[in-house]
CSV table of C-alpha atoms in Angstrom, one decimal:
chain,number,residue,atom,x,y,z
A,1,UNK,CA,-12.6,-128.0,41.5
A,2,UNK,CA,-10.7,-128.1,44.8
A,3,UNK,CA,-10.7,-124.9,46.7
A,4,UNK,CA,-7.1,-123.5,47.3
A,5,UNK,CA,-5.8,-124.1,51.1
A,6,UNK,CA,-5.0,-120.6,52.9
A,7,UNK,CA,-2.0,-120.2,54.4
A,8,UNK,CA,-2.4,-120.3,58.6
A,9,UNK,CA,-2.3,-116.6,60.1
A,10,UNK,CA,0.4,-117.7,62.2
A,11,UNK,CA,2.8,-119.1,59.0
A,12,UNK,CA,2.0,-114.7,57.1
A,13,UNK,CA,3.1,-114.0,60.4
A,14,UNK,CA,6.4,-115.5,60.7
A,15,UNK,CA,6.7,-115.0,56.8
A,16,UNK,CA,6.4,-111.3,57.3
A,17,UNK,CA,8.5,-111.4,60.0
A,18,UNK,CA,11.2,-113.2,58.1
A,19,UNK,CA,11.0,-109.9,55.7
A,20,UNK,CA,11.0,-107.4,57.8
A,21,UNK,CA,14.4,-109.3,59.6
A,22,UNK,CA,16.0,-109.6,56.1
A,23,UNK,CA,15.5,-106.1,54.6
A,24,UNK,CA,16.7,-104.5,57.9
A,25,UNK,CA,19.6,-106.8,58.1
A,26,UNK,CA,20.2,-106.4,53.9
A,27,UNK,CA,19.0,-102.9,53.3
A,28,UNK,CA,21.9,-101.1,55.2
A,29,UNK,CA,24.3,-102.9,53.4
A,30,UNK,CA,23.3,-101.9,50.4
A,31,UNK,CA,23.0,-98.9,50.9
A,32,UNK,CA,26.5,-99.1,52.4
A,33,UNK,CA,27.9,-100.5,49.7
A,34,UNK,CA,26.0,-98.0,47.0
A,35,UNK,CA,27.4,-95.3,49.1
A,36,UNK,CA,30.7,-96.6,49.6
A,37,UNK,CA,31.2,-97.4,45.5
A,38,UNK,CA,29.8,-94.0,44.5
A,39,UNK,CA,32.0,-92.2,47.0
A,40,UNK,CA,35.1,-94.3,45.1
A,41,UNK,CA,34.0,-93.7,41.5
A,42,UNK,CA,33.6,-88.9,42.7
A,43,UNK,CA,37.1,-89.8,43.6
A,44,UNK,CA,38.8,-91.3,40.7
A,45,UNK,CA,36.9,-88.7,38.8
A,46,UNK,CA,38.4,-85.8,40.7
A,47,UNK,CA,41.7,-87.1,40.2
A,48,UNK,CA,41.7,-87.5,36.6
A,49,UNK,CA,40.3,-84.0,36.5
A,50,UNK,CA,43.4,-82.8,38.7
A,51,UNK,CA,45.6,-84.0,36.0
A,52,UNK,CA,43.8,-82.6,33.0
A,53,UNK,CA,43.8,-79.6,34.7
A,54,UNK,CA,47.9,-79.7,35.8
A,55,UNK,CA,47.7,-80.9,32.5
A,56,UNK,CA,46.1,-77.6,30.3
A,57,UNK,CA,48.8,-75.6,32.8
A,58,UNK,CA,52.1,-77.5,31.7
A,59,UNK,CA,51.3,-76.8,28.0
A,60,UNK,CA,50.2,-73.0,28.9
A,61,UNK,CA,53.8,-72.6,31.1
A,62,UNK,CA,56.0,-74.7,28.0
A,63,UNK,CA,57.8,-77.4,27.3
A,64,UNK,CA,60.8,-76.2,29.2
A,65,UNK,CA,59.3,-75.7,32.8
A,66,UNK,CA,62.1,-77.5,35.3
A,67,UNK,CA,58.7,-77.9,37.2
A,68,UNK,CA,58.2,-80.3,34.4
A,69,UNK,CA,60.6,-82.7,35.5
A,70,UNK,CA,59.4,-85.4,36.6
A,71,UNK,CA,62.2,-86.6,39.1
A,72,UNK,CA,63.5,-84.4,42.3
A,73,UNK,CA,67.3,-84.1,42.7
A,74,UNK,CA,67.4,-86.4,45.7
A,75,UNK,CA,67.3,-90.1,45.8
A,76,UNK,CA,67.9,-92.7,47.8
A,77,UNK,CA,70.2,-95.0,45.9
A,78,UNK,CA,74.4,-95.0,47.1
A,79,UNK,CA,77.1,-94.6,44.3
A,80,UNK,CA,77.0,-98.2,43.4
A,81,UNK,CA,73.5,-97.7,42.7
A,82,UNK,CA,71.7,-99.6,45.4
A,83,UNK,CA,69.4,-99.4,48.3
A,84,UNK,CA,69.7,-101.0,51.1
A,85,UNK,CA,66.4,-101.4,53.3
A,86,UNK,CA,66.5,-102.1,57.0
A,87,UNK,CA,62.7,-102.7,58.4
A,88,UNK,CA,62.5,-102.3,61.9
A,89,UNK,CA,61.9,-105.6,62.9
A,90,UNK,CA,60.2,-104.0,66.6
A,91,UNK,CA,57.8,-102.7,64.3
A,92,UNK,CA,57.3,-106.5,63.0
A,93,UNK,CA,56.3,-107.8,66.4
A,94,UNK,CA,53.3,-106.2,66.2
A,95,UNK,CA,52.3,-107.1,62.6
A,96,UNK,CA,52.7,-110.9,62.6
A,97,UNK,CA,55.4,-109.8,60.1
A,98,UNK,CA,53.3,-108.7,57.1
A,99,UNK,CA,54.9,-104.9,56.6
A,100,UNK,CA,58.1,-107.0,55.8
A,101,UNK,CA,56.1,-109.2,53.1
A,102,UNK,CA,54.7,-106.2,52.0
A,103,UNK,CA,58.4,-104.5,51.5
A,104,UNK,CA,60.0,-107.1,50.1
A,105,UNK,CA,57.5,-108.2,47.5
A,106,UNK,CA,57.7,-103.9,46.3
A,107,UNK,CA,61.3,-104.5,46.1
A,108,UNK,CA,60.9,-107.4,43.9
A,109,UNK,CA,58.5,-105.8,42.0
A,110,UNK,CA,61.4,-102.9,41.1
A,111,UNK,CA,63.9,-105.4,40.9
A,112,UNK,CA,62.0,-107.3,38.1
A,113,UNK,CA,61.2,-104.0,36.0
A,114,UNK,CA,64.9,-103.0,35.9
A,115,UNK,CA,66.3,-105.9,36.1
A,116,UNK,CA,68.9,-105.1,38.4
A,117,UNK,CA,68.9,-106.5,42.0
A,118,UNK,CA,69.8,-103.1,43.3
A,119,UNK,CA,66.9,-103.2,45.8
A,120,UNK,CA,67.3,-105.2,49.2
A,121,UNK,CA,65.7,-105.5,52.3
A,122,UNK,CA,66.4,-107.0,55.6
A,123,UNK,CA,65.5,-106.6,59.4
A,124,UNK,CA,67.0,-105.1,62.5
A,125,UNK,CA,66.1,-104.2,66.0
A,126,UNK,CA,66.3,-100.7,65.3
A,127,UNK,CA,63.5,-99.1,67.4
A,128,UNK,CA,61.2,-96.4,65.2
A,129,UNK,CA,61.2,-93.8,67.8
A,130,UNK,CA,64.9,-93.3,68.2
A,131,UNK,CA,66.1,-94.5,64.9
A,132,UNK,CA,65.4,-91.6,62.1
A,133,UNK,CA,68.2,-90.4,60.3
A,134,UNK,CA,70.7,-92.6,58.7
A,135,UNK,CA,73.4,-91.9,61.2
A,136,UNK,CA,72.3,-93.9,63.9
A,137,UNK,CA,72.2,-97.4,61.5
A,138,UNK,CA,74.5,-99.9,61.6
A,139,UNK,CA,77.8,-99.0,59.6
A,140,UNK,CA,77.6,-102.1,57.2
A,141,UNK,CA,74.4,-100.5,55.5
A,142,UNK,CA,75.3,-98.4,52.4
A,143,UNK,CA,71.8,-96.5,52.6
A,144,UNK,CA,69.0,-97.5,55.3
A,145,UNK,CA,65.3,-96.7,54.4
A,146,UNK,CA,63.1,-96.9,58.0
A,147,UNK,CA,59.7,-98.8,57.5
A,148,UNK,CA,57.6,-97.8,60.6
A,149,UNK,CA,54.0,-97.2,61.4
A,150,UNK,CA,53.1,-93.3,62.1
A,151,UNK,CA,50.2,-91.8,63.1
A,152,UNK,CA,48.9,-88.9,60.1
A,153,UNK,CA,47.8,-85.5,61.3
A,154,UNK,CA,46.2,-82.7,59.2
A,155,UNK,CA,47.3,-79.0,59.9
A,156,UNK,CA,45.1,-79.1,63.0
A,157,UNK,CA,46.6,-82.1,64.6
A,158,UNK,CA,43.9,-84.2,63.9
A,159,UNK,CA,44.3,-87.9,62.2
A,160,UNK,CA,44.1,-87.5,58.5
A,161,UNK,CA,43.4,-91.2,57.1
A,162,UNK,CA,43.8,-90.1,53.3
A,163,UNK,CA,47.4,-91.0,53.7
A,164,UNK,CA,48.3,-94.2,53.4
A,165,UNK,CA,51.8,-94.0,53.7
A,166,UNK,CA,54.6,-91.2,52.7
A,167,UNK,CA,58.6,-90.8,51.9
A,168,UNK,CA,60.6,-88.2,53.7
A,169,UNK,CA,62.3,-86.8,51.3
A,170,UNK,CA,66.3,-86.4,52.6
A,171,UNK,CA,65.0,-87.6,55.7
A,172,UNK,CA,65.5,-91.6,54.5
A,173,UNK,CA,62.3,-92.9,55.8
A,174,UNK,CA,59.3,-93.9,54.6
A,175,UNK,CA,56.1,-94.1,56.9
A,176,UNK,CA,53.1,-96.4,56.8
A,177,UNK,CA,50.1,-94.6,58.0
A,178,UNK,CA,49.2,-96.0,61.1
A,179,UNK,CA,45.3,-95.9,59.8
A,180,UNK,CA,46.3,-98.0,56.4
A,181,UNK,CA,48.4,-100.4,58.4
A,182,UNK,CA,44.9,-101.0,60.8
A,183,UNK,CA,42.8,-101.6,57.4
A,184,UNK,CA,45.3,-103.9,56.0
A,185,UNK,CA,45.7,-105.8,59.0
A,186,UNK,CA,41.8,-106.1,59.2
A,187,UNK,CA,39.7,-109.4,59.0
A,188,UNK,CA,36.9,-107.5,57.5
A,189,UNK,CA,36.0,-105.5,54.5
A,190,UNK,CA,36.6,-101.8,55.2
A,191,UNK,CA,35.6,-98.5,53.8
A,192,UNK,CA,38.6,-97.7,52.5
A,193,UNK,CA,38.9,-100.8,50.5
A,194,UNK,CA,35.9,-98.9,48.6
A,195,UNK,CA,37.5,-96.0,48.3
A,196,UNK,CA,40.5,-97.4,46.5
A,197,UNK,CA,38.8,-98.6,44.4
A,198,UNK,CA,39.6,-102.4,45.4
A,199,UNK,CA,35.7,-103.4,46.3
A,200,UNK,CA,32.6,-103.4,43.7
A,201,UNK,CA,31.2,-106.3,44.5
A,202,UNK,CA,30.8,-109.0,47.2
A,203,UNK,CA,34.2,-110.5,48.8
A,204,UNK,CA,34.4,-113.9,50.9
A,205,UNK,CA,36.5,-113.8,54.0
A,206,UNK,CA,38.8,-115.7,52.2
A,207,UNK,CA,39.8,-113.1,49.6
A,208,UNK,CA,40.2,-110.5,52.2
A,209,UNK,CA,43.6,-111.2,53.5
A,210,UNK,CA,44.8,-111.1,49.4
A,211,UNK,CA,42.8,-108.1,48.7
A,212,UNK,CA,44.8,-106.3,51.9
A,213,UNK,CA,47.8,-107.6,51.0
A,214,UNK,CA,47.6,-106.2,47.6
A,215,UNK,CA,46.3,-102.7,48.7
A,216,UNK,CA,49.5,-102.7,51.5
A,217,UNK,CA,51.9,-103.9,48.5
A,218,UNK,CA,51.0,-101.5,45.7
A,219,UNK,CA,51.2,-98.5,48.3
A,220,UNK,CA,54.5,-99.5,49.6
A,221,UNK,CA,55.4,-99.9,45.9
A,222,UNK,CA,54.5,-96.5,44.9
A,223,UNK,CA,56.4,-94.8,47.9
A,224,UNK,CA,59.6,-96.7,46.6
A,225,UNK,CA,59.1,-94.9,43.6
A,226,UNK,CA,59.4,-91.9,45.9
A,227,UNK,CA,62.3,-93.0,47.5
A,228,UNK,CA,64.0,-93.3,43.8
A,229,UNK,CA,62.9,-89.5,43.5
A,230,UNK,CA,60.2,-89.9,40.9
A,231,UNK,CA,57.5,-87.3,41.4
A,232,UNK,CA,53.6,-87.9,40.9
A,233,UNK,CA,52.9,-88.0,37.6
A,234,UNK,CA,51.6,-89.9,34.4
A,235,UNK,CA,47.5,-90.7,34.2
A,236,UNK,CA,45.3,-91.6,37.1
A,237,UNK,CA,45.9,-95.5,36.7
A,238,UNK,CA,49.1,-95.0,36.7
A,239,UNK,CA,51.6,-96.9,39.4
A,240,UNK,CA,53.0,-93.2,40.4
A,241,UNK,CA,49.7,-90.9,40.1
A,242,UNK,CA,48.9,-89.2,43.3
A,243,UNK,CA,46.2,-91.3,44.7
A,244,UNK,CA,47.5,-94.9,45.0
A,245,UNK,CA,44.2,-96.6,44.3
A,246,UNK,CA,44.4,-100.7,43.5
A,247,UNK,CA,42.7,-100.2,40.3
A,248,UNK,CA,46.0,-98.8,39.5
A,249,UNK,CA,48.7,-100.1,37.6
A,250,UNK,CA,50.9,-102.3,40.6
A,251,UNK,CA,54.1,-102.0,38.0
A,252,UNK,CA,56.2,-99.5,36.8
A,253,UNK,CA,55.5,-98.5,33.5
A,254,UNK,CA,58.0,-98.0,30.4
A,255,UNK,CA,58.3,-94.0,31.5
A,256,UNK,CA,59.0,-94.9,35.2
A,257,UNK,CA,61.4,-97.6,34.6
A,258,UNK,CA,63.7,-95.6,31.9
A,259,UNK,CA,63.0,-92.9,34.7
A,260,UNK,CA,65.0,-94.5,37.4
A,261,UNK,CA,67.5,-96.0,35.3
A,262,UNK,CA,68.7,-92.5,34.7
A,263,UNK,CA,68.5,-91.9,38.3
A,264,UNK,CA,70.7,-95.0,38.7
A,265,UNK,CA,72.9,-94.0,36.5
A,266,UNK,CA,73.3,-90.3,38.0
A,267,UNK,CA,73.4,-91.8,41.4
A,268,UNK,CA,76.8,-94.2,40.1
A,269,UNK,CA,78.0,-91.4,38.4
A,270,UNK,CA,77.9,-87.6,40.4
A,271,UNK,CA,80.8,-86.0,38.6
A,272,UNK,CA,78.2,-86.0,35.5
A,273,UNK,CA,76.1,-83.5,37.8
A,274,UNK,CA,79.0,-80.7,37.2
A,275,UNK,CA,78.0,-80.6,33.6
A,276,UNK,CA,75.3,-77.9,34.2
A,277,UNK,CA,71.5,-77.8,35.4
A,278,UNK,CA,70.4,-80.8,36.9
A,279,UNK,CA,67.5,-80.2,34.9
A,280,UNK,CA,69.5,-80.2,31.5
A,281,UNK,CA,71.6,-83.0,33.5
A,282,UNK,CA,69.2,-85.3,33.4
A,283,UNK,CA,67.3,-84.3,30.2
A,284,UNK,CA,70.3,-85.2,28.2
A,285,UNK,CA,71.1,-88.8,30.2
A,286,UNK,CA,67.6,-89.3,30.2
A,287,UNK,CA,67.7,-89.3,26.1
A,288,UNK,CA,71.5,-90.9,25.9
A,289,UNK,CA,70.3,-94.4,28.3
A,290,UNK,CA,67.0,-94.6,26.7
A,291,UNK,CA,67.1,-93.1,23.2
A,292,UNK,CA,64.6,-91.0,23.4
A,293,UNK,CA,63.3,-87.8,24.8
A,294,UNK,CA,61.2,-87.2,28.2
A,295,UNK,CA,57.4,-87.6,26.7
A,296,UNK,CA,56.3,-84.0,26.3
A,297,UNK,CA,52.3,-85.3,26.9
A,298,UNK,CA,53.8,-86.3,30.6
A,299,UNK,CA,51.9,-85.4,33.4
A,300,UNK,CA,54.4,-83.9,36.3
A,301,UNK,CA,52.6,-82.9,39.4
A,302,UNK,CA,54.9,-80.5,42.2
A,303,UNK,CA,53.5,-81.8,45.1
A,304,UNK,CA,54.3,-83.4,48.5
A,305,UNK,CA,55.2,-87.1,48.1
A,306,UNK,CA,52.2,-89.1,50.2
């Protein structure tokens, strides 16, 4: 029986070597990752808690609540029911161009769930800095929503990278977080691509620039929903629950949509705001245009619109 040929000291050497090289090159990103997807799944558990708690307080406080509405009183349509979009196209140079790819495909998305082109977008040299308030646009714009980069601060001043982007509301501008805009732009998988919820597995290099683009796209399509003055609200995978994640519906639901088409509808017709509360205003337009009554199971959160 021939004896069995030892591997040469030198070749368990370089073997265990090889190991050692791979586990410390490996190990850290699994246990990135790990980290990373458990950090994502706390999150979308806290905010489906959030609702079921806002939740147990809307039916404690009634049926009634004008909290409960799930649309403000200001939106940013003009009295033929449009909105006109003007991305600063200074703010383009910068970006090879994608925050106006990312604009226009939200505004196609809206466009396709009412559809109704009412939603346009174009570029202009308007400069960020100076250009805040619509009455400093150019004249031939009906209503002029500012896409621009902004750095986020917390209460202290410091950078708060939880918001990706938010919509002024009066103010006609919407902000992409200066933070997002960096991870969307990025060649590379980041930690917040976790945290949305966008990452669970392994991504090639080549999906990266899609996966970006669709994180970028679905935020800027939830802060139009903003701009149209609906409110956070519905479950936590829904397109307008308060943290955008990409595991979230990227569309309007049936709620949203019958929503703004109300809001349209107010916006094209004001005098029908003398008729009493805005609240009972839009209650009973909201039934007339869509048949039916605001869903009493709706989640309506009061908060800030980020």
């Amino acid at each position: 029986m021939a004896r069995k040929k030892r591997m040469s000291r030198n070749k368990r050497l370089a073997l265990v070597m090889t190991i050692i090289i791979l586990v410390v090159l490996v190990a850290p990103q699994f246990i990135r990752y790990y980290m990373n997807v458990t950090e994502a799944k706390q999150a979308t558990q806290q905010e489906k808690d959030y609702l079921a708690k806002i939740a147990r307080q809307q039916r404690l406080e009634g049926d009634n609540s004008a909290d409960k509405l799930p649309v403000t009183t200001h939106w940013d349509l003009n009295a033929a029911g449009n909105m006109k979009v003007v991305v600063s196209s200074r703010v383009m140079k910068e970006t090879d161009g994608q925050a106006l790819k990312w604009v226009k495909t939200a505004a196609k998305v809206w466009n396709q769930a009412l559809g109704v082109q009412f939603i346009s977008v174009r570029s202009s040299d308007a400069n960020q800095d100076e250009n805040v308030d619509r009455n400093v646009w150019p004249q031939d714009s009906d209503y002029q929503l500012l896409v621009g980069y902004k750095k986020m601060t917390d209460t202290a001043g410091k950078e708060d990278t939880s918001v990706l982007a938010t919509t002024t509301e009066g103010g006609n501008t919407m902000w992409i977080s200066a933070h997002a805009a960096k991870v969307w732009l990025a060649e590379t998988i980041q930690r917040e691509d976790y945290l949305l919820g966008a990452v669970y597995g392994p991504v090639t290099s080549a999906d990266i620039t899609a996966l970006h683009d669709k994180e970028a796209e679905h935020t800027v399509i939830h802060e139009f929903g903003h701009a149209l003055a609906l409110k956070h609200q519905g479950s936590a995978l829904d397109l307008m629950s308060p943290m955008v994640g990409i595991k979230d519906s990227s569309k309007p639901n049936e709620t949203e949509v019958m929503q703004v088409k109300t809001i349209r509808y107010l916006a094209m017709h004001p005098e029908a705001l003398n008729e009493g509360t805005y609240n009972d205003v839009f209650r009973k337009y909201y039934k007339q245009i869509n048949g039916q009554d605001i869903p009493d199971d709706l989640v309506v959160l009061n908060d800030s619109h980020d």
